[in-house]
Amino acid sequence: MAPNDPKPGGGFFASIASTITNFGSVMSKSVNGLMGYEGLEVINPEGSTEDAEEEASRGRWKQEDRDGYWKMMQKYIGSDVTSMVTLPVIIFEPMTMLQKMAELMEYSHLLDMADKTEDSYIRMVYASSWAISVYYAYQRTWKPFNPILGETYEMTNHNGINFIAEQVCHHPPMSAGHAENEHFAYDCTSKLKTKFLGNSIDVYPVGRTRVTLKRDGVVLDLVPPLTKVHNLIFGRTWVDSPGEMVMTNLTTGDKVVLYFQPCGWFGSGRYEVDGYVYSSAEEPKILMTGKWNGSLSYQPCDAEGEPLPGTELKQVWKVAEAPKNDKYQYTHFAHKINSFDTAPKKLLSSDSRLRPDRYTLEMGDMSKSGFEKSSLEERQRAEKRNREEKGQRFVPKWFDETEEVTPTPWGDLEVYQFNGKYSVHRAAADDNSEDNTDVKLTQFNPWQFQDLSA
């Protein structure tokens, strides 16, 4: 954002700067009355003034589970716990991080519209709305499964898209994804980084997301804000993503800067997103406003960021209706992602849908899910030992590691690129229409070495 340009929170947007940055004694309370938990914060997103101990007793944890988990986790305060801690399945949802990547495709029609329009600024409105749209799904507080090295996720039968994601590295955990239809190509390398803070965790989206719009060859780059998960152990868990999202048109220099308001006193500012589309000369052209859990609208503006006379706000995106009382707060699209309705013919045996721990959790058998999760993790450790003994390194199938290392606000990232082999594989599999194998019976197999006991 240019130094002299209008900033979200002033002018057209309601000013709440005096409250959104101050949680104070109302929003945030220390659990000092509970033995062994002195100093831990419990933050109520609704900002009520009820006692901290009463609020701390809420959430999905039983008292004995909460105590045990806290004793295990307190030694990790200040650490990156992305893959160093074995967590109980009670906090998991029946979905993996690779499937979570695919949730970005729910409103992919917005990228189609960005490709079709001839207005370069409206193009940025559509594309940035697509980037915002996934946050409604990301507010779920259940943890997805970490993918096994070599695990994949495929999706078809949605807006003409072929989607493939692969776990390309285990330490640190890294995933790569590619999606494509007639209007756009999406490429992402993701390396999550976390910081455990006791009763909360910061999640840093170390990654690179690029979208190529095919008609004009325009390339868009996305930098999202970090995410904060509050009340991990005490209280009702909730998610916030305060800060800036920046989408840049690398072809023209236009950009969008959208500011996610942090949750303030009595819930003020929560969900709110405000910002502008800027020209390559850093002049505001279109203002955008809305809530990431509801809808976004836009309106042409002047050089001061004020709405142009004779114009009005137009809605560009609205969240789809979600199922009522869903156990995991899934959207209808999340259920499609988990189903085999979006699976292609001859599904790869490494696909996330086939994971026994994920499937048994989906079926409600938490005990068996925990057993299967431990078995997969032990098999993965055996694979690592075998690789080290043989002096080998893991090589992904569908993505190649490049020599490019790109900086991000939270650290450097090694970039993986789609190698095109999946497109060849998928075309050949789709041509073989005589194979009527029930893909649900396929055994999960992401393994490099097939002679190890499970």
Short mmCIF file of C-alpha atoms in Angstrom, two decimals, residues 3-453:
data_model
loop_
_atom_site.label_atom_id
_atom_site.label_comp_id
_atom_site.label_asym_id
_atom_site.label_seq_id
_atom_site.Cartn_x
_atom_site.Cartn_y
_atom_site.Cartn_z
CA PRO A 3 2.23 5.64 2.05
CA ASN A 4 -0.12 8.45 1.01
CA ASP A 5 -2.97 6.27 -0.18
CA PRO A 6 -6.22 5.87 1.75
CA LYS A 7 -6.11 3.04 4.25
CA PRO A 8 -8.90 0.70 5.31
CA GLY A 9 -10.55 2.02 8.44
CA GLY A 10 -10.71 5.66 7.25
CA GLY A 11 -12.90 7.58 4.81
CA PHE A 12 -15.59 5.27 3.53
CA PHE A 13 -14.90 2.59 6.12
CA ALA A 14 -16.08 2.89 9.69
CA SER A 15 -13.25 3.70 12.07
CA ILE A 16 -12.85 1.17 14.85
CA ALA A 17 -9.09 1.45 15.25
CA SER A 18 -9.39 2.46 18.91
CA THR A 19 -10.98 -0.83 19.88
CA ILE A 20 -9.86 -3.57 17.49
CA THR A 21 -6.27 -3.54 18.72
CA ASN A 22 -7.11 -3.64 22.41
CA PHE A 23 -8.48 -6.86 23.81
CA GLY A 24 -8.09 -5.53 27.36
CA SER A 25 -9.45 -7.11 30.47
CA VAL A 26 -12.86 -7.81 28.92
CA MET A 27 -11.75 -9.82 25.89
CA SER A 28 -8.74 -11.59 27.38
CA LYS A 29 -8.46 -13.05 30.85
CA SER A 30 -5.75 -15.05 32.55
CA VAL A 31 -6.69 -18.37 34.11
CA ASN A 32 -4.99 -17.58 37.40
CA GLY A 33 -7.47 -19.38 39.59
CA LEU A 34 -6.73 -22.81 38.17
CA MET A 35 -3.71 -24.54 39.67
CA GLY A 36 -0.94 -25.05 37.14
CA TYR A 37 -2.41 -22.77 34.47
CA GLU A 38 -1.35 -19.36 35.78
CA GLY A 39 -1.00 -16.69 33.09
CA LEU A 40 -2.81 -18.58 30.31
CA GLU A 41 -5.18 -16.39 28.32
CA VAL A 42 -8.76 -17.33 27.52
CA ILE A 43 -10.18 -15.06 24.83
CA ASN A 44 -13.91 -14.87 24.28
CA PRO A 45 -14.63 -13.71 20.70
CA GLU A 46 -18.04 -12.49 21.82
CA GLY A 47 -16.39 -10.26 24.41
CA SER A 48 -18.59 -11.17 27.36
CA THR A 49 -17.55 -10.27 30.90
CA GLU A 50 -18.21 -13.68 32.46
CA ASP A 51 -15.57 -15.20 34.69
CA ALA A 52 -12.45 -16.54 32.95
CA GLU A 53 -12.62 -19.86 34.79
CA GLU A 54 -16.20 -20.40 33.62
CA GLU A 55 -15.24 -19.61 30.02
CA ALA A 56 -12.13 -21.81 30.29
CA SER A 57 -14.26 -24.86 31.13
CA ARG A 58 -16.01 -24.71 27.77
CA GLY A 59 -14.90 -26.33 24.54
CA ARG A 60 -14.55 -29.93 23.37
CA TRP A 61 -12.14 -31.10 26.08
CA LYS A 62 -13.10 -33.08 29.16
CA GLN A 63 -11.31 -31.88 32.30
CA GLU A 64 -9.01 -34.92 32.48
CA ASP A 65 -8.16 -34.66 28.76
CA ARG A 66 -7.47 -30.95 29.10
CA ASP A 67 -5.12 -31.53 32.03
CA GLY A 68 -3.21 -34.28 30.25
CA TYR A 69 -2.88 -32.33 27.03
CA TRP A 70 -1.63 -29.24 28.86
CA LYS A 71 1.04 -31.25 30.71
CA MET A 72 2.22 -32.65 27.37
CA MET A 73 2.16 -29.37 25.45
CA GLN A 74 3.48 -26.75 27.87
CA LYS A 75 7.11 -27.71 27.13
CA TYR A 76 6.56 -26.71 23.48
CA ILE A 77 5.56 -23.09 24.17
CA GLY A 78 7.36 -20.84 21.69
CA SER A 79 8.11 -23.75 19.32
CA ASP A 80 7.04 -24.69 15.81
CA VAL A 81 4.82 -27.72 16.42
CA THR A 82 3.80 -28.39 12.81
CA SER A 83 5.05 -31.97 12.82
CA MET A 84 6.89 -32.52 16.12
CA VAL A 85 3.90 -33.41 18.29
CA THR A 86 1.65 -36.48 18.07
CA LEU A 87 -1.89 -35.25 18.66
CA PRO A 88 -5.02 -37.19 19.69
CA VAL A 89 -7.69 -37.77 17.05
CA ILE A 90 -10.27 -36.09 19.29
CA ILE A 91 -9.16 -32.73 17.80
CA PHE A 92 -9.11 -33.94 14.15
CA GLU A 93 -11.59 -33.64 11.32
CA PRO A 94 -11.82 -36.45 8.71
CA MET A 95 -9.87 -34.50 6.10
CA THR A 96 -6.20 -34.00 5.27
CA MET A 97 -4.24 -30.83 4.54
CA LEU A 98 -4.19 -31.79 0.86
CA GLN A 99 -7.98 -31.84 0.79
CA LYS A 100 -7.97 -28.53 2.65
CA MET A 101 -5.96 -27.08 -0.26
CA ALA A 102 -8.72 -28.18 -2.63
CA GLU A 103 -11.32 -26.16 -0.71
CA LEU A 104 -9.95 -23.08 -2.51
CA MET A 105 -11.69 -24.38 -5.62
CA GLU A 106 -15.26 -24.08 -4.28
CA TYR A 107 -15.80 -20.64 -5.80
CA SER A 108 -13.42 -21.11 -8.73
CA HIS A 109 -16.06 -19.63 -11.04
CA LEU A 110 -14.76 -16.27 -9.81
CA LEU A 111 -11.44 -17.03 -11.52
CA ASP A 112 -13.35 -17.93 -14.68
CA MET A 113 -15.00 -14.50 -14.52
CA ALA A 114 -11.63 -12.84 -13.90
CA ASP A 115 -10.34 -14.47 -17.06
CA LYS A 116 -13.36 -13.42 -19.12
CA THR A 117 -13.51 -9.74 -18.17
CA GLU A 118 -11.66 -7.10 -20.17
CA ASP A 119 -11.56 -4.64 -17.27
CA SER A 120 -8.20 -5.09 -15.52
CA TYR A 121 -9.45 -3.70 -12.20
CA ILE A 122 -12.65 -5.76 -12.13
CA ARG A 123 -10.40 -8.74 -12.88
CA MET A 124 -8.66 -8.07 -9.57
CA VAL A 125 -12.02 -7.79 -7.80
CA TYR A 126 -13.04 -11.26 -9.01
CA ALA A 127 -9.67 -12.85 -8.32
CA SER A 128 -9.26 -11.42 -4.81
CA SER A 129 -12.84 -12.38 -3.93
CA TRP A 130 -11.92 -15.94 -4.87
CA ALA A 131 -8.97 -15.75 -2.47
CA ILE A 132 -11.20 -14.44 0.33
CA SER A 133 -13.97 -16.98 -0.21
CA VAL A 134 -12.13 -19.93 1.35
CA TYR A 135 -11.88 -18.29 4.77
CA TYR A 136 -15.45 -19.25 5.61
CA ALA A 137 -14.32 -22.89 5.42
CA TYR A 138 -11.02 -22.16 7.15
CA GLN A 139 -12.78 -20.99 10.33
CA ARG A 140 -13.39 -24.61 11.29
CA THR A 141 -11.51 -25.39 14.48
CA TRP A 142 -10.85 -29.09 13.85
CA LYS A 143 -7.34 -30.04 12.78
CA PRO A 144 -6.88 -31.81 9.43
CA PHE A 145 -4.57 -34.83 9.24
CA ASN A 146 -0.98 -34.21 8.23
CA PRO A 147 -0.41 -35.98 4.88
CA ILE A 148 1.92 -38.95 4.64
CA LEU A 149 4.96 -38.33 2.45
CA GLY A 150 3.90 -39.20 -1.11
CA GLU A 151 0.19 -38.93 -0.30
CA THR A 152 -1.97 -37.29 -2.97
CA TYR A 153 -5.43 -35.87 -3.47
CA GLU A 154 -7.24 -35.73 -6.81
CA MET A 155 -10.45 -33.91 -7.65
CA THR A 156 -12.53 -33.79 -10.82
CA ASN A 157 -16.20 -33.13 -11.62
CA HIS A 158 -16.17 -29.56 -10.34
CA ASN A 159 -16.26 -26.60 -12.74
CA GLY A 160 -14.24 -28.51 -15.32
CA ILE A 161 -11.22 -28.59 -12.99
CA ASN A 162 -8.55 -31.24 -12.67
CA PHE A 163 -6.92 -30.83 -9.24
CA ILE A 164 -3.88 -32.70 -7.92
CA ALA A 165 -1.96 -32.14 -4.68
CA GLU A 166 0.98 -34.11 -3.33
CA GLN A 167 2.93 -34.17 -0.06
CA VAL A 168 6.44 -33.48 -1.37
CA CYS A 169 8.38 -33.21 1.90
CA HIS A 170 7.87 -34.48 5.44
CA HIS A 171 10.38 -32.39 7.45
CA PRO A 172 9.42 -29.60 7.12
CA PRO A 173 5.90 -30.56 5.97
CA MET A 174 5.44 -29.27 2.42
CA SER A 175 2.64 -29.72 -0.08
CA ALA A 176 2.34 -28.78 -3.73
CA GLY A 177 -0.87 -28.33 -5.69
CA HIS A 178 -2.01 -27.72 -9.25
CA ALA A 179 -5.49 -27.09 -10.65
CA GLU A 180 -6.54 -26.24 -14.16
CA ASN A 181 -9.54 -25.70 -16.39
CA GLU A 182 -10.07 -23.82 -19.64
CA HIS A 183 -9.78 -20.41 -17.95
CA PHE A 184 -7.01 -20.63 -15.38
CA ALA A 185 -4.11 -22.61 -13.93
CA TYR A 186 -3.45 -22.59 -10.19
CA ASP A 187 -0.08 -23.51 -8.68
CA CYS A 188 0.85 -23.58 -5.02
CA THR A 189 3.77 -24.63 -2.84
CA SER A 190 2.89 -24.62 0.85
CA LYS A 191 5.14 -24.97 3.90
CA LEU A 192 3.19 -24.23 7.06
CA LYS A 193 5.06 -22.80 10.01
CA THR A 194 3.56 -22.52 13.48
CA LYS A 195 4.30 -20.98 16.87
CA PHE A 196 2.65 -22.52 19.90
CA LEU A 197 1.83 -19.91 22.54
CA GLY A 198 0.18 -21.97 25.29
CA ASN A 199 -3.55 -21.57 24.76
CA SER A 200 -3.21 -20.34 21.19
CA ILE A 201 -1.17 -20.97 18.08
CA ASP A 202 -0.04 -18.73 15.23
CA VAL A 203 -0.06 -20.35 11.78
CA TYR A 204 2.20 -18.69 9.22
CA PRO A 205 1.30 -19.45 5.57
CA VAL A 206 4.82 -19.81 4.21
CA GLY A 207 4.03 -20.49 0.59
CA ARG A 208 3.66 -19.26 -2.94
CA THR A 209 0.35 -19.15 -4.74
CA ARG A 210 0.20 -18.22 -8.42
CA VAL A 211 -2.81 -18.08 -10.73
CA THR A 212 -2.42 -17.76 -14.49
CA LEU A 213 -5.44 -16.45 -16.39
CA LYS A 214 -5.26 -18.10 -19.78
CA ARG A 215 -6.93 -15.62 -22.12
CA ASP A 216 -4.34 -12.86 -21.65
CA GLY A 217 -1.62 -14.83 -19.88
CA VAL A 218 -1.97 -12.67 -16.76
CA VAL A 219 -0.13 -14.03 -13.69
CA LEU A 220 -1.45 -13.24 -10.20
CA ASP A 221 0.53 -13.67 -6.98
CA LEU A 222 -1.18 -14.09 -3.59
CA VAL A 223 0.21 -13.38 -0.10
CA PRO A 224 -2.38 -14.19 2.62
CA PRO A 225 -2.32 -13.06 6.28
CA LEU A 226 -1.34 -15.32 9.14
CA THR A 227 -4.00 -17.20 11.09
CA LYS A 228 -4.43 -17.27 14.86
CA VAL A 229 -6.21 -20.15 16.60
CA HIS A 230 -7.39 -19.10 20.07
CA ASN A 231 -8.40 -21.18 23.10
CA LEU A 232 -6.74 -24.41 22.02
CA ILE A 233 -7.02 -26.01 25.45
CA PHE A 234 -9.23 -23.73 27.54
CA GLY A 235 -12.46 -22.20 26.30
CA ARG A 236 -14.23 -22.34 22.96
CA THR A 237 -11.72 -22.60 20.13
CA TRP A 238 -12.03 -19.93 17.42
CA VAL A 239 -10.04 -18.66 14.47
CA ASP A 240 -9.00 -15.19 13.37
CA SER A 241 -6.82 -14.00 10.47
CA PRO A 242 -5.81 -10.41 11.23
CA GLY A 243 -3.65 -8.48 8.81
CA GLU A 244 -3.28 -7.82 5.10
CA MET A 245 -3.92 -10.01 2.09
CA VAL A 246 -2.09 -8.78 -0.99
CA MET A 247 -2.77 -9.98 -4.52
CA THR A 248 -0.48 -8.60 -7.23
CA ASN A 249 -0.89 -8.75 -10.99
CA LEU A 250 2.71 -9.55 -11.93
CA THR A 251 1.93 -8.76 -15.57
CA THR A 252 0.51 -5.24 -15.16
CA GLY A 253 1.54 -4.15 -11.66
CA ASP A 254 -2.06 -3.68 -10.44
CA LYS A 255 -2.74 -5.02 -6.97
CA VAL A 256 -5.36 -5.55 -4.30
CA VAL A 257 -4.71 -4.90 -0.60
CA LEU A 258 -7.44 -6.22 1.69
CA TYR A 259 -7.26 -5.73 5.44
CA PHE A 260 -8.71 -8.39 7.75
CA GLN A 261 -9.88 -6.62 10.88
CA PRO A 262 -8.76 -8.36 14.10
CA CYS A 263 -11.49 -9.27 16.54
CA GLY A 264 -11.82 -6.50 19.11
CA TRP A 265 -13.88 -5.68 22.19
CA PHE A 266 -17.27 -7.41 22.28
CA GLY A 267 -16.51 -9.05 18.92
CA SER A 268 -16.18 -5.75 17.07
CA GLY A 269 -14.49 -6.00 13.70
CA ARG A 270 -14.61 -9.77 13.57
CA TYR A 271 -14.96 -11.13 10.01
CA GLU A 272 -14.67 -7.65 8.46
CA VAL A 273 -12.55 -7.16 5.32
CA ASP A 274 -11.89 -3.76 3.73
CA GLY A 275 -9.49 -2.58 1.06
CA TYR A 276 -8.82 -1.29 -2.42
CA VAL A 277 -7.83 -2.29 -5.91
CA TYR A 278 -4.82 -0.17 -6.90
CA SER A 279 -3.43 0.69 -10.32
CA SER A 280 0.22 0.08 -11.13
CA ALA A 281 0.73 3.76 -10.17
CA GLU A 282 -0.64 2.87 -6.70
CA GLU A 283 -3.81 4.91 -7.13
CA PRO A 284 -7.01 3.46 -5.60
CA LYS A 285 -9.53 2.53 -8.28
CA ILE A 286 -12.10 0.29 -6.59
CA LEU A 287 -12.99 -0.08 -2.93
CA MET A 288 -13.95 -3.49 -1.56
CA THR A 289 -15.76 -4.24 1.68
CA GLY A 290 -17.59 -7.09 3.35
CA LYS A 291 -17.18 -10.02 5.69
CA TRP A 292 -15.16 -13.14 4.93
CA ASN A 293 -17.89 -15.30 6.45
CA GLY A 294 -20.69 -13.68 4.44
CA SER A 295 -20.18 -11.64 1.29
CA LEU A 296 -17.99 -9.09 -0.50
CA SER A 297 -18.99 -6.02 -2.49
CA TYR A 298 -17.15 -3.43 -4.55
CA GLN A 299 -17.60 0.14 -5.79
CA PRO A 300 -15.53 2.48 -8.01
CA CYS A 301 -13.74 5.18 -5.99
CA ASP A 302 -11.81 8.41 -6.46
CA ALA A 303 -8.15 9.13 -5.68
CA GLU A 304 -9.07 9.66 -2.02
CA GLY A 305 -10.75 6.27 -1.78
CA GLU A 306 -14.26 7.72 -1.61
CA PRO A 307 -17.11 6.21 -3.69
CA LEU A 308 -17.62 7.88 -7.06
CA PRO A 309 -20.89 9.83 -7.34
CA GLY A 310 -23.59 7.94 -9.18
CA THR A 311 -22.13 4.51 -8.31
CA GLU A 312 -23.28 1.94 -5.80
CA LEU A 313 -21.94 -1.10 -4.04
CA LYS A 314 -22.29 -4.32 -6.05
CA GLN A 315 -22.03 -7.75 -4.49
CA VAL A 316 -19.38 -9.94 -6.11
CA TRP A 317 -19.45 -12.98 -3.82
CA LYS A 318 -21.76 -14.52 -1.24
CA VAL A 319 -21.09 -17.60 0.84
CA ALA A 320 -23.20 -20.62 -0.08
CA GLU A 321 -25.68 -22.02 2.41
CA ALA A 322 -24.04 -24.57 4.71
CA PRO A 323 -25.53 -27.73 6.25
CA LYS A 324 -27.29 -27.23 9.57
CA ASN A 325 -25.77 -28.68 12.76
CA ASP A 326 -22.94 -30.40 10.92
CA LYS A 327 -20.57 -32.15 13.37
CA TYR A 328 -17.44 -30.69 11.79
CA GLN A 329 -19.01 -27.47 10.49
CA TYR A 330 -18.43 -28.75 6.94
CA THR A 331 -19.76 -26.92 3.92
CA HIS A 332 -21.54 -28.88 1.20
CA PHE A 333 -18.37 -28.58 -0.85
CA ALA A 334 -16.26 -30.05 1.96
CA HIS A 335 -18.51 -33.10 1.91
CA LYS A 336 -18.00 -33.34 -1.86
CA ILE A 337 -14.23 -33.21 -1.35
CA ASN A 338 -14.42 -36.17 1.03
CA SER A 339 -16.74 -38.15 -1.23
CA PHE A 340 -15.85 -40.31 -4.20
CA ASP A 341 -18.22 -38.25 -6.38
CA THR A 342 -15.32 -35.92 -7.13
CA ALA A 343 -12.82 -38.76 -7.58
CA PRO A 344 -11.58 -39.59 -11.10
CA LYS A 345 -11.50 -43.03 -12.68
CA LYS A 346 -8.57 -45.15 -11.52
CA LEU A 347 -7.99 -43.04 -8.44
CA LEU A 348 -4.37 -43.02 -7.30
CA SER A 349 -3.90 -45.46 -4.42
CA SER A 350 -2.11 -42.67 -2.53
CA ASP A 351 -5.28 -40.55 -2.36
CA SER A 352 -6.34 -39.02 0.96
CA ARG A 353 -9.87 -40.44 0.70
CA LEU A 354 -8.39 -43.92 1.12
CA ARG A 355 -6.57 -43.23 4.41
CA PRO A 356 -7.94 -45.69 6.99
CA ASP A 357 -7.58 -43.22 9.89
CA ARG A 358 -9.46 -40.52 8.01
CA TYR A 359 -12.19 -42.91 6.88
CA THR A 360 -12.75 -44.52 10.30
CA LEU A 361 -12.97 -41.08 11.93
CA GLU A 362 -15.55 -40.11 9.31
CA MET A 363 -17.48 -43.26 10.27
CA GLY A 364 -17.35 -42.21 13.93
CA ASP A 365 -14.90 -44.85 15.22
CA MET A 366 -12.43 -42.64 17.09
CA SER A 367 -10.61 -45.53 18.77
CA LYS A 368 -9.88 -47.32 15.49
CA SER A 369 -8.95 -44.03 13.85
CA GLY A 370 -6.33 -43.44 16.54
CA PHE A 371 -4.93 -46.94 15.99
CA GLU A 372 -4.79 -46.50 12.22
CA LYS A 373 -3.15 -43.07 12.59
CA SER A 374 -0.40 -44.55 14.79
CA SER A 375 0.13 -47.40 12.31
CA LEU A 376 0.54 -44.99 9.38
CA GLU A 377 2.96 -42.82 11.33
CA GLU A 378 5.06 -45.84 12.31
CA ARG A 379 5.13 -47.06 8.70
CA GLN A 380 6.28 -43.61 7.63
CA ARG A 381 9.12 -43.71 10.17
CA ALA A 382 10.13 -47.15 8.85
CA GLU A 383 10.20 -45.75 5.32
CA LYS A 384 12.46 -42.93 6.44
CA ARG A 385 14.90 -45.37 8.11
CA ASN A 386 14.94 -47.52 4.97
CA ARG A 387 15.68 -44.52 2.75
CA GLU A 388 18.51 -43.41 5.00
CA GLU A 389 20.01 -46.91 5.06
CA LYS A 390 19.92 -47.05 1.26
CA GLY A 391 21.27 -43.51 0.90
CA GLN A 392 18.18 -42.48 -1.06
CA ARG A 393 16.00 -39.38 -0.99
CA PHE A 394 12.31 -39.10 -1.65
CA VAL A 395 11.37 -37.85 -5.12
CA PRO A 396 7.77 -36.65 -5.70
CA LYS A 397 5.91 -38.06 -8.72
CA TRP A 398 3.86 -35.12 -9.94
CA PHE A 399 5.96 -32.11 -8.91
CA ASP A 400 9.63 -31.27 -9.35
CA GLU A 401 11.73 -29.32 -6.88
CA THR A 402 13.22 -26.28 -8.59
CA GLU A 403 16.33 -24.32 -7.73
CA GLU A 404 14.17 -21.30 -6.95
CA VAL A 405 13.96 -20.13 -3.34
CA THR A 406 11.49 -17.32 -2.89
CA PRO A 407 11.22 -15.01 0.13
CA THR A 408 7.94 -14.72 2.06
CA PRO A 409 7.02 -12.55 5.06
CA TRP A 410 7.62 -15.58 7.30
CA GLY A 411 10.73 -17.18 5.79
CA ASP A 412 12.20 -18.55 2.57
CA LEU A 413 10.39 -21.16 0.51
CA GLU A 414 11.75 -23.87 -1.77
CA VAL A 415 9.48 -23.85 -4.84
CA TYR A 416 8.05 -27.00 -6.44
CA GLN A 417 6.52 -26.92 -9.92
CA PHE A 418 3.95 -29.11 -11.64
CA ASN A 419 5.82 -31.40 -14.05
CA GLY A 420 2.90 -32.29 -16.33
CA LYS A 421 3.18 -36.05 -15.75
CA TYR A 422 -0.16 -36.14 -13.97
CA SER A 423 -1.95 -34.76 -17.06
CA VAL A 424 -0.51 -37.62 -19.11
CA HIS A 425 -1.49 -40.15 -16.45
CA ARG A 426 -5.02 -38.77 -16.14
CA ALA A 427 -5.61 -38.75 -19.90
CA ALA A 428 -4.51 -42.39 -20.16
CA ALA A 429 -6.65 -43.42 -17.17
CA ASP A 430 -9.73 -41.67 -18.55
CA ASP A 431 -9.29 -43.40 -21.91
CA ASN A 432 -9.39 -46.80 -20.25
CA SER A 433 -13.16 -46.95 -19.83
CA GLU A 434 -13.24 -50.74 -19.50
CA ASP A 435 -11.85 -50.70 -15.96
CA ASN A 436 -14.86 -50.82 -13.63
CA THR A 437 -12.94 -51.36 -10.38
CA ASP A 438 -14.64 -49.91 -7.32
CA VAL A 439 -12.13 -47.27 -6.21
CA LYS A 440 -13.46 -47.43 -2.64
CA LEU A 441 -11.87 -50.89 -2.32
CA THR A 442 -8.41 -49.60 -3.19
CA GLN A 443 -5.89 -49.96 -0.36
CA PHE A 444 -4.15 -46.75 0.70
CA ASN A 445 -0.60 -46.92 -0.65
CA PRO A 446 1.63 -43.84 -0.72
CA TRP A 447 4.70 -45.91 0.09
CA GLN A 448 8.05 -45.86 -1.67
CA PHE A 449 9.07 -49.28 -0.39
CA GLN A 450 6.51 -52.04 -0.70
CA ASP A 451 8.33 -54.76 1.25
CA LEU A 452 7.90 -53.23 4.71
CA SER A 453 5.39 -54.61 7.17
#
